[in-house]
Short mmCIF file of C-alpha atoms in Angstrom, two decimals:
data_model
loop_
_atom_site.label_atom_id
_atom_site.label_comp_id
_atom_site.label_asym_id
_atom_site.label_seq_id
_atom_site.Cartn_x
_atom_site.Cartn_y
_atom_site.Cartn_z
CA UNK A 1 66.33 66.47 -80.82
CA UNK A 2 65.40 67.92 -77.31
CA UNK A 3 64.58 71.23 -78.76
CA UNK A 4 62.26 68.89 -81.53
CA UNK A 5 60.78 66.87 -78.30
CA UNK A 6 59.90 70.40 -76.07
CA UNK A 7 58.02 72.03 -79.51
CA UNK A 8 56.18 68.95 -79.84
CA UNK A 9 54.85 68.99 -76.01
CA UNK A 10 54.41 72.66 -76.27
CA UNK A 11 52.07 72.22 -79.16
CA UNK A 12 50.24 69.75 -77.11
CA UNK A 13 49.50 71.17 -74.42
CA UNK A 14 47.95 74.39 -76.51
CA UNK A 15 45.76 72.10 -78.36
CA UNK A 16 44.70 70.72 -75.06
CA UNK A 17 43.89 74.00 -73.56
CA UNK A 18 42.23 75.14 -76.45
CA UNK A 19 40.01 72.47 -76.58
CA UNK A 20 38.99 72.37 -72.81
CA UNK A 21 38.16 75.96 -73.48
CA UNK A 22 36.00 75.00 -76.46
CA UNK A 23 33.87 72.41 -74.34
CA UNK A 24 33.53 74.81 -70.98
CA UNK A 25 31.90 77.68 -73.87
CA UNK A 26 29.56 75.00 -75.14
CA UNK A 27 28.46 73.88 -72.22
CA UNK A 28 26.54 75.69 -68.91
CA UNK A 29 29.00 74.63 -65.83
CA UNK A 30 28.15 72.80 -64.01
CA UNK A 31 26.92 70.07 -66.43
CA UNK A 32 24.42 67.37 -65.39
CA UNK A 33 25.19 65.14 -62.83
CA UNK A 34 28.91 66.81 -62.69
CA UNK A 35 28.39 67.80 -58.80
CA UNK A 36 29.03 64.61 -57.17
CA UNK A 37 28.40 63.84 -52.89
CA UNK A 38 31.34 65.56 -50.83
CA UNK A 39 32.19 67.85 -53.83
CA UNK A 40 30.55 70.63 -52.39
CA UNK A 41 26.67 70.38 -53.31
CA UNK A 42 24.34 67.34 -51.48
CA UNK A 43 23.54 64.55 -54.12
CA UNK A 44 20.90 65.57 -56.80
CA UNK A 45 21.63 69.41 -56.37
CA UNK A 46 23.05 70.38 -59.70
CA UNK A 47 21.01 70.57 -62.35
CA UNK A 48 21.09 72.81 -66.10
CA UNK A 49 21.69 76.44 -65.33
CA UNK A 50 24.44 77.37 -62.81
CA UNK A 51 23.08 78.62 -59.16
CA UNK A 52 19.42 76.80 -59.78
CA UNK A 53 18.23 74.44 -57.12
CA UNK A 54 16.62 70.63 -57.95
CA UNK A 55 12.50 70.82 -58.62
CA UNK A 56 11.00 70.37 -55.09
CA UNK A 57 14.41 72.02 -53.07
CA UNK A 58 13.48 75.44 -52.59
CA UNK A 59 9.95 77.24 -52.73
CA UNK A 60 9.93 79.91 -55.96
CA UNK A 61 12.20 82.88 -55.44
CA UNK A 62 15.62 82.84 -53.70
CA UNK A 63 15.15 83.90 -50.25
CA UNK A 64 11.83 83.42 -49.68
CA UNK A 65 10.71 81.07 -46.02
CA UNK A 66 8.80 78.15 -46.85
CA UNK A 67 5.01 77.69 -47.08
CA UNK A 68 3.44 79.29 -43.58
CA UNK A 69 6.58 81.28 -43.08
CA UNK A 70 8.70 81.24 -40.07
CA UNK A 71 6.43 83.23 -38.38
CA UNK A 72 6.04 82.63 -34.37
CA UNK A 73 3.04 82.70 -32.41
CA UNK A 74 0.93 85.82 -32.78
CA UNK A 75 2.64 87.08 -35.88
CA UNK A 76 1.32 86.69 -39.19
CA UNK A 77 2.69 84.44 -42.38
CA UNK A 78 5.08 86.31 -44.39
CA UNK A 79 3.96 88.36 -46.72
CA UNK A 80 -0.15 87.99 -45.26
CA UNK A 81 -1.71 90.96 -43.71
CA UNK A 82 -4.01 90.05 -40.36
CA UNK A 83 -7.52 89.98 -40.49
CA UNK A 84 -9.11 93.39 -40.08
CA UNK A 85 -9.64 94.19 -36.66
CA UNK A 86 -6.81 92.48 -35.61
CA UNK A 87 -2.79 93.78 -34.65
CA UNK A 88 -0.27 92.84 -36.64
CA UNK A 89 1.97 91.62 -33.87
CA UNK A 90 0.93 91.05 -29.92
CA UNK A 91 0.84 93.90 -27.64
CA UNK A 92 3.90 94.01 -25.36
CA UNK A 93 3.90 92.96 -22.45
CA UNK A 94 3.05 94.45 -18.96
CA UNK A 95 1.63 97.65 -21.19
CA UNK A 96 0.06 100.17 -19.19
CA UNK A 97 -3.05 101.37 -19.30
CA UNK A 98 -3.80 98.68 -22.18
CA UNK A 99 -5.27 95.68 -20.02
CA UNK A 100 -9.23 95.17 -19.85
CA UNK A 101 -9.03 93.65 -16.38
CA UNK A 102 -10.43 95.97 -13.51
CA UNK A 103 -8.42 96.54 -10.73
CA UNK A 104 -8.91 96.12 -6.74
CA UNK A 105 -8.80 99.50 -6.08
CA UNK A 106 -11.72 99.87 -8.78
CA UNK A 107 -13.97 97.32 -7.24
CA UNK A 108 -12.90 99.20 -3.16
CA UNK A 109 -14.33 102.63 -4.80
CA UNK A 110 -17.28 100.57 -6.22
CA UNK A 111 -18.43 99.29 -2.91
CA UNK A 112 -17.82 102.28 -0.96
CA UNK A 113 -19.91 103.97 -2.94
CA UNK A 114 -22.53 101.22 -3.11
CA UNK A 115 -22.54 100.99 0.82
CA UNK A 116 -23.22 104.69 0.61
CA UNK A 117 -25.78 104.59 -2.14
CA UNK A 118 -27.88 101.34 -0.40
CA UNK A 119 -27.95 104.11 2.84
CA UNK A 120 -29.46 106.79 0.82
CA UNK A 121 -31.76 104.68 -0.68
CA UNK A 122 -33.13 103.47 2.84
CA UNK A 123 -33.24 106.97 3.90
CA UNK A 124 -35.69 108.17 0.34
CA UNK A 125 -37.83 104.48 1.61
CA UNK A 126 -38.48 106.16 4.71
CA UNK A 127 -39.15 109.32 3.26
CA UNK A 128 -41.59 108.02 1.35
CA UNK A 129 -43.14 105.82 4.02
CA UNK A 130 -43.01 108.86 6.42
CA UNK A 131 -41.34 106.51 8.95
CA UNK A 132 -40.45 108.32 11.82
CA UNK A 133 -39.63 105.63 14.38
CA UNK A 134 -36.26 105.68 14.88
CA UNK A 135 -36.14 101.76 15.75
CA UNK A 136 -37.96 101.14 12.21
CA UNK A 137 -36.34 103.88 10.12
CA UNK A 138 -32.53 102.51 10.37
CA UNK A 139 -34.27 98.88 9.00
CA UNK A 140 -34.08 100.36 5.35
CA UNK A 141 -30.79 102.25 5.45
CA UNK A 142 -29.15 99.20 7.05
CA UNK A 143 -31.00 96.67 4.70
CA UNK A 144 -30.09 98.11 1.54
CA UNK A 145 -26.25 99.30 2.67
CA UNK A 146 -25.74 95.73 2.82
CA UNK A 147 -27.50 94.45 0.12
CA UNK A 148 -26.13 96.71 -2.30
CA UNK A 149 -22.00 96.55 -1.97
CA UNK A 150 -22.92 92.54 -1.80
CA UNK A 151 -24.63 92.32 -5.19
CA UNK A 152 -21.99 94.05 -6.78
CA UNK A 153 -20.11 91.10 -5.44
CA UNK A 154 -22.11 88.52 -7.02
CA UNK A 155 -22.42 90.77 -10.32
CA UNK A 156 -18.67 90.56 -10.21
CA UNK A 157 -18.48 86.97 -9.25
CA UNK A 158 -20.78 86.20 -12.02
CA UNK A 159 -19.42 88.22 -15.37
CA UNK A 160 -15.94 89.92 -14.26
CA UNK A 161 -16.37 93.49 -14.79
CA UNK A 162 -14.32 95.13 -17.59
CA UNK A 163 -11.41 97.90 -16.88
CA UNK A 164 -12.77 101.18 -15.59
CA UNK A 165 -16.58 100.20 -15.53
CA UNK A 166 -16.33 100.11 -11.52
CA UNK A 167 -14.66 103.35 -10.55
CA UNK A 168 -16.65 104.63 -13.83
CA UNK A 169 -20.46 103.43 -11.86
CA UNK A 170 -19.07 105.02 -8.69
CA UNK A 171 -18.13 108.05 -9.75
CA UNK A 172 -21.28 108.17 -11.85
CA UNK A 173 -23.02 107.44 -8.61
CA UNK A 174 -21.19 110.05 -6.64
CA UNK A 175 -21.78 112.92 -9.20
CA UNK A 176 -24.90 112.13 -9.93
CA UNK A 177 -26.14 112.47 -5.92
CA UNK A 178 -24.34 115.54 -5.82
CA UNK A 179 -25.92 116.93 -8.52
CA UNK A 180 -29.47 116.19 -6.91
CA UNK A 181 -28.37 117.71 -3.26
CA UNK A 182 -27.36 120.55 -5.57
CA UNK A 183 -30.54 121.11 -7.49
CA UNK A 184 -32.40 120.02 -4.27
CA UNK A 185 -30.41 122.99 -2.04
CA UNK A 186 -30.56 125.75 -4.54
CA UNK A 187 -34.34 125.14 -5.00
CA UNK A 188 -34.19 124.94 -1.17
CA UNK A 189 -32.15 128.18 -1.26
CA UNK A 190 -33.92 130.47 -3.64
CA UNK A 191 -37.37 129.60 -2.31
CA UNK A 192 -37.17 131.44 0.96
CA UNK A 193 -34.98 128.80 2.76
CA UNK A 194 -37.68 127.58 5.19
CA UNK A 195 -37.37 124.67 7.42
CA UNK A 196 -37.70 121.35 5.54
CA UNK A 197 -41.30 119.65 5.35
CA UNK A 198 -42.16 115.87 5.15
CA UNK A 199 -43.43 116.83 2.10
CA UNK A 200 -40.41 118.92 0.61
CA UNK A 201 -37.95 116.46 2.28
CA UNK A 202 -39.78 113.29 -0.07
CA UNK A 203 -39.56 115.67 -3.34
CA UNK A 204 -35.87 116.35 -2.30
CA UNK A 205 -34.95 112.58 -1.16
CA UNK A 206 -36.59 111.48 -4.84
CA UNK A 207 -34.49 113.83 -6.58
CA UNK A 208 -31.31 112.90 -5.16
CA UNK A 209 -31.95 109.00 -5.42
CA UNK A 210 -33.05 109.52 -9.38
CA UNK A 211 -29.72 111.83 -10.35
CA UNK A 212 -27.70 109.47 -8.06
CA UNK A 213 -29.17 106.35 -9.70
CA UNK A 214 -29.09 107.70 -13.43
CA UNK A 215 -25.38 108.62 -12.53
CA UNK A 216 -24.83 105.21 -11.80
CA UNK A 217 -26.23 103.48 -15.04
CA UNK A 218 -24.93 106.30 -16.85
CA UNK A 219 -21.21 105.38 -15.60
CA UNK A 220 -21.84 102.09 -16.61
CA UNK A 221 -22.35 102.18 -20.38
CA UNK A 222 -20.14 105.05 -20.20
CA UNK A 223 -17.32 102.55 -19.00
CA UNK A 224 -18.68 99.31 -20.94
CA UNK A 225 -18.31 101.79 -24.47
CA UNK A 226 -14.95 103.65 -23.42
CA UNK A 227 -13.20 101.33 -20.67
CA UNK A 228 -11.61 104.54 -19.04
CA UNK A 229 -8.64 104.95 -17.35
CA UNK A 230 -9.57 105.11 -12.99
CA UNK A 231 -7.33 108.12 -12.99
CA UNK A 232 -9.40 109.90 -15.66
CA UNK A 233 -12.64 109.59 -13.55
CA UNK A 234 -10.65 110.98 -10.37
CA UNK A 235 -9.43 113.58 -12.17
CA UNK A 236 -13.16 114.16 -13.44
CA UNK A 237 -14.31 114.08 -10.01
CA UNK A 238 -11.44 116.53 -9.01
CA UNK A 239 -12.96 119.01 -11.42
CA UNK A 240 -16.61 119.25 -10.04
CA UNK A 241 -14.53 120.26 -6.78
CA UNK A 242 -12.52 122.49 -7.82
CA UNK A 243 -15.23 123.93 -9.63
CA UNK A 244 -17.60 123.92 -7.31
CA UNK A 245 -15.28 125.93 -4.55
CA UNK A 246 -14.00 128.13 -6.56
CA UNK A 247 -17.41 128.77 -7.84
CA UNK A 248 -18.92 129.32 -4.44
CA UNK A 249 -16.11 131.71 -3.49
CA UNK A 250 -16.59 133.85 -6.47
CA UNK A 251 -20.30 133.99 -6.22
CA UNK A 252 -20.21 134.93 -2.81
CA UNK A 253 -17.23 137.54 -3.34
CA UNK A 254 -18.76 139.27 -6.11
CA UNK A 255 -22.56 139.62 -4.59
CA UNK A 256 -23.45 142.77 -3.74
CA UNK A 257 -26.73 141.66 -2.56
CA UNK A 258 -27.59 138.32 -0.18
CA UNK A 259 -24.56 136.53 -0.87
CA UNK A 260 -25.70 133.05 -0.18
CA UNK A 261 -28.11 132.91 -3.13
CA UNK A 262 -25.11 134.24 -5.62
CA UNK A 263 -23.19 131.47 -4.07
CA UNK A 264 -25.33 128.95 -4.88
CA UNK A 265 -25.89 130.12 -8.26
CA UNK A 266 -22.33 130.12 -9.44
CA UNK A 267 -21.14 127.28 -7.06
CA UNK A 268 -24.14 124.93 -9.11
CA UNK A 269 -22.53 126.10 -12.55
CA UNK A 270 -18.90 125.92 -11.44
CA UNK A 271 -19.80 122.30 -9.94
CA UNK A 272 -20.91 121.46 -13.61
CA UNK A 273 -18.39 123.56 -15.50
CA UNK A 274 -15.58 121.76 -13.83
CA UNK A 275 -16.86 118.43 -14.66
CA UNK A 276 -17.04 119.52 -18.28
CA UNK A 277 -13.43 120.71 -18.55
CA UNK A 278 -11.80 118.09 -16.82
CA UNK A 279 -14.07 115.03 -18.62
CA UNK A 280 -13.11 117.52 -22.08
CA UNK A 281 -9.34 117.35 -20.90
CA UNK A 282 -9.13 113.86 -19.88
CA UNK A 283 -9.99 112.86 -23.67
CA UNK A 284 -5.94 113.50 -24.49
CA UNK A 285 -4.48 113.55 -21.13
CA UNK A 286 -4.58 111.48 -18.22
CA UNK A 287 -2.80 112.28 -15.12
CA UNK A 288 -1.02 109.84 -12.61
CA UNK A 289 -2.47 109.87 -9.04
CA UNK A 290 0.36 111.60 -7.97
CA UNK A 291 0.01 114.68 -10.80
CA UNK A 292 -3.62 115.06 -8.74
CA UNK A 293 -2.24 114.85 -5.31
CA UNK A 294 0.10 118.16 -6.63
CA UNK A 295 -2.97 119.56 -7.95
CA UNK A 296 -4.90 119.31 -4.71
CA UNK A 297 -1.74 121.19 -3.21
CA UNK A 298 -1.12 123.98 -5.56
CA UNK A 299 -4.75 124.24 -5.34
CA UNK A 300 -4.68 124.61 -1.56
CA UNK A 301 -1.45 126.31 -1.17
CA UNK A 302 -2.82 129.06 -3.99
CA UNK A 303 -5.81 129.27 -1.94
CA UNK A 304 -4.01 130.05 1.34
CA UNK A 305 -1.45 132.24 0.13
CA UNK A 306 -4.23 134.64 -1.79
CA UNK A 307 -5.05 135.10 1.92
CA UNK A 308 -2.59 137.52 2.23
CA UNK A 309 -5.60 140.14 1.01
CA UNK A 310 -7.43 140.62 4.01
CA UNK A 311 -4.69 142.34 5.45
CA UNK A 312 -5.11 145.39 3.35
CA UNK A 313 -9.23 145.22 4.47
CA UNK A 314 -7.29 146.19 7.99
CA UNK A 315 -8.47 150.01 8.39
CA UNK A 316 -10.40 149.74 5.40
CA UNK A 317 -13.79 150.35 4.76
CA UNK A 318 -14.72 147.97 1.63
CA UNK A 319 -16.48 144.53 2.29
CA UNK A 320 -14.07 142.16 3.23
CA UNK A 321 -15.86 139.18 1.71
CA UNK A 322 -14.87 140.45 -1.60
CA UNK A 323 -11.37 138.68 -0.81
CA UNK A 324 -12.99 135.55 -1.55
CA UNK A 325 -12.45 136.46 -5.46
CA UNK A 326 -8.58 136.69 -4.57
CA UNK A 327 -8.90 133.40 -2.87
CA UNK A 328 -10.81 131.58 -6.09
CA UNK A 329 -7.98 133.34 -8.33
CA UNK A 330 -5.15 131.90 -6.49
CA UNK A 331 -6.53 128.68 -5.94
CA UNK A 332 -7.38 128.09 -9.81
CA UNK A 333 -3.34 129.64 -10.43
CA UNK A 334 -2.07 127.49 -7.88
CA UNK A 335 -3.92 124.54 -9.89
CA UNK A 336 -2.83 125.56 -13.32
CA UNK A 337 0.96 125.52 -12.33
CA UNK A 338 0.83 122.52 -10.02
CA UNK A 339 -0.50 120.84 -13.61
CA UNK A 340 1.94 122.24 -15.49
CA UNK A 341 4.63 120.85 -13.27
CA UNK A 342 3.82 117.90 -12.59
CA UNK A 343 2.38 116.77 -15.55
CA UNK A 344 4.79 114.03 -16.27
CA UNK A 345 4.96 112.68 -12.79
CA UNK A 346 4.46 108.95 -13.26
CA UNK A 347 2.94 106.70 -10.06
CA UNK A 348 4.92 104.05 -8.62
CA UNK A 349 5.66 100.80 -10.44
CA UNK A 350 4.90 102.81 -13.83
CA UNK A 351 7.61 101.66 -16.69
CA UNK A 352 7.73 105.07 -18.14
CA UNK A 353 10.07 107.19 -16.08
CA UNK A 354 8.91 111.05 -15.44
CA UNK A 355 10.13 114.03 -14.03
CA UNK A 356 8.46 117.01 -13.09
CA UNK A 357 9.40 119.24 -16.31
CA UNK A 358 10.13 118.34 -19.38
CA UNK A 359 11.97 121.49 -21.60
CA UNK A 360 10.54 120.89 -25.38
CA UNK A 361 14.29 121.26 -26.48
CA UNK A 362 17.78 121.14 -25.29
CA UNK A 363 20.80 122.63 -25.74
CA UNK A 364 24.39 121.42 -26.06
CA UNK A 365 27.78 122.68 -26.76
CA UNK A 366 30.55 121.38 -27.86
CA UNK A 367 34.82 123.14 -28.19
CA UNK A 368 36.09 123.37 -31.15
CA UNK A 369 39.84 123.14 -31.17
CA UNK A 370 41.80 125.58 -33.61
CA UNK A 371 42.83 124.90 -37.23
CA UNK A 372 45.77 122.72 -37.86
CA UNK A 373 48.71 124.33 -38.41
CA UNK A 374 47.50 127.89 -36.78
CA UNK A 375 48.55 129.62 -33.84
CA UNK A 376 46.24 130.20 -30.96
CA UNK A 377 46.15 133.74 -31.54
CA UNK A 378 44.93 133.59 -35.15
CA UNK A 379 42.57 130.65 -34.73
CA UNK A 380 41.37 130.65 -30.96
CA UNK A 381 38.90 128.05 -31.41
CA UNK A 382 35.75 128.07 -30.27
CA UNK A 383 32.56 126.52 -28.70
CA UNK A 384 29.51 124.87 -31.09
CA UNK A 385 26.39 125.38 -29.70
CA UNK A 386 23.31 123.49 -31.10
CA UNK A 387 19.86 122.68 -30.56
CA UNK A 388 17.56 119.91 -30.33
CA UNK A 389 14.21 118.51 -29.99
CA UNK A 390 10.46 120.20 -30.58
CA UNK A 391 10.18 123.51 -31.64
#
């Protein structure tokens, strides 16, 4: 009877089974309206087809944000480009060399050399004028020295200059004078050298106060189309130095006639040559204040140490001015490896950390311990040397 009773709740329980398995096949699980509140899903979430959310839950495709995105400020929706023009995400902050704001030491340059051109300007008035009293002839220079450096204020005042535009007008204005003296003294130079006239002094005054003033409007768009860094135009400015002495050295060292007018000559075309290579260079590469200041002194300390020539003139009988090609040579060396070596030097405050060389690779090793299960002597080891970095 007992063994009758267990068959018959064996049987059962089959049928049972069977016939759960039979529904679950038939239908998707979970089935409509199965998922009930604290079961797992919130109330209205299950609906036909396993894993799909109610209409109105979830935006089309799993994983997508909603409408707008989660985007923050300054970032674009997801899955929208930014308008053309514009970046893609907001520049970092506290990025060098990326602001449009001009600096202090900009605007200091700027009236410097505003103070200096309102002078010359006073100076060409009186030329003109043929002033010669000394108690009316300082009225013009005085005048416009102040009158100059204080509408630059106002100008400022009024529509804040951009980055680079200042230092970019004075240097403009700086060149540009020097470039006129330099014209007006090699005319000067190479037409006898006689003492100045009222009337050769007004042609040479005009000259300088038109280069001086087209440098200035000249550094102005130049600045307003290119915003420039301030330590491009010094290192510009730099240039028509360096060119300029080393010019006048060689001219004057390789003459073999009067050796002022070959200085002249070559000291005009190094004057422009160096402001040319520099304003070429500074396209790619902009050095820190501090890479100049090493300039200046491998430029000086070249110069000095190429002095060492005119000790073999002692006893001899060639023309001792001819060392002055020795002195241009070092100098321009002494230059070309101070700028090699301190090309990465960063100024103070700057984010980027620099040192004075940086190797295009480097080198490291590594010991390598013998096999497993050898002796010493079979299997020594050994040291893994490899390379990395630009080649």
């Amino acid at each position: 009877m007992h063994f009758l009773a267990l068959r018959v709740g064996l049987a059962a329980s089959v049928s049972a089974f069977l016939t759960f398995t039979a529904d679950a096949n038939a239908q998707p699980y979970p089935q409509p309206g199965y998922a009930q509140p604290g079961y797992g899903a919130p109330p209205g979430y299950a609906q036909p087809g396993y894993g799909q959310p109610p209409p109105g839950y979830a935006q089309p495709g799993y994983g997508q944000p909603p409408p707008g995105g989660y985007a923050q400020p300054g970032y674009p929706p997801y899955g929208q480009q930014p308008p053309y023009g514009q970046q893609p995400y907001p520049a970092p902050a506290l990025t060098r060399g990326k602001s449009d704001k001009r600096g202090s030491e900009e605007m200091g340059f700027l009236y410097g050399m505003s103070i200096a051109y309102g002078v010359g300007t006073g100076i060409w008035i009186d030329a003109l004028g043929k002033i010669s009293d000394p108690g009316l002839a300082v009225l013009a220079p005085i005048g416009f020295g102040a009158a100059f450096p204080i509408g630059v204020y106002f100008w400022d005042d009024y529509d804040r200059f951009h980055r680079g535009v200042p230092s970019s007008m004075a240097t403009g204005l700086a060149l540009g004078a020097v470039e006129g003296m330099a014209i007006s003294g090699l005319h000067w130079q190479h037409t006898g050298g006689n003492a100045l006239t009222s009337k050769s002094f007004q042609g040479y005054s005009t000259l300088t106060f038109l280069a001086a003033t087209g440098g200035g409007v000249g550094g102005y768009f130049f600045g307003e189309w290119l915003h420039p860094d301030p330590r491009s135009l010094a290192f510009i400015a730099s240039g028509s130095a360096w060119g300029a002495i080393s010019g006048t050295m060689l001219g004057a060292g390789f003459s073999t006639g009067d050796w002022k007018d070959a200085a002249s000559v070559v000291g005009f075309v190094g004057y422009n040559a160096g402001i040319a290579a520099t304003g070429a260079l500074s396209t790619f590469y902009v050095p820190s204040y501090n890479s100049l200041k090493y300039m200046w002194l491998g430029y000086v300390a070249g110069t000095a140490l190429s002095s060492v020539v005119y000790f073999f003139y002692i006893g001899s009988d060639s023309n001792p001015r001819h060392g002055l090609v020795a002195n241009a040579a070092g100098g321009l060396a002494g230059l070309g490896l101070a700028a090699v070596l301190a090309a990465d030097v960063k100024d103070d405050g700057d984010r980027r950390a620099g040192s004075f060389f940086k190797a295009p690779f480097q080198l490291g090793m590594t010991p390598v311990p013998p096999l497993p299960g050898t002796s010493m002597s079979s299997s020594p080891g050994g040291t893994l040397i490899s390379a990395f970095g630009e080649f």
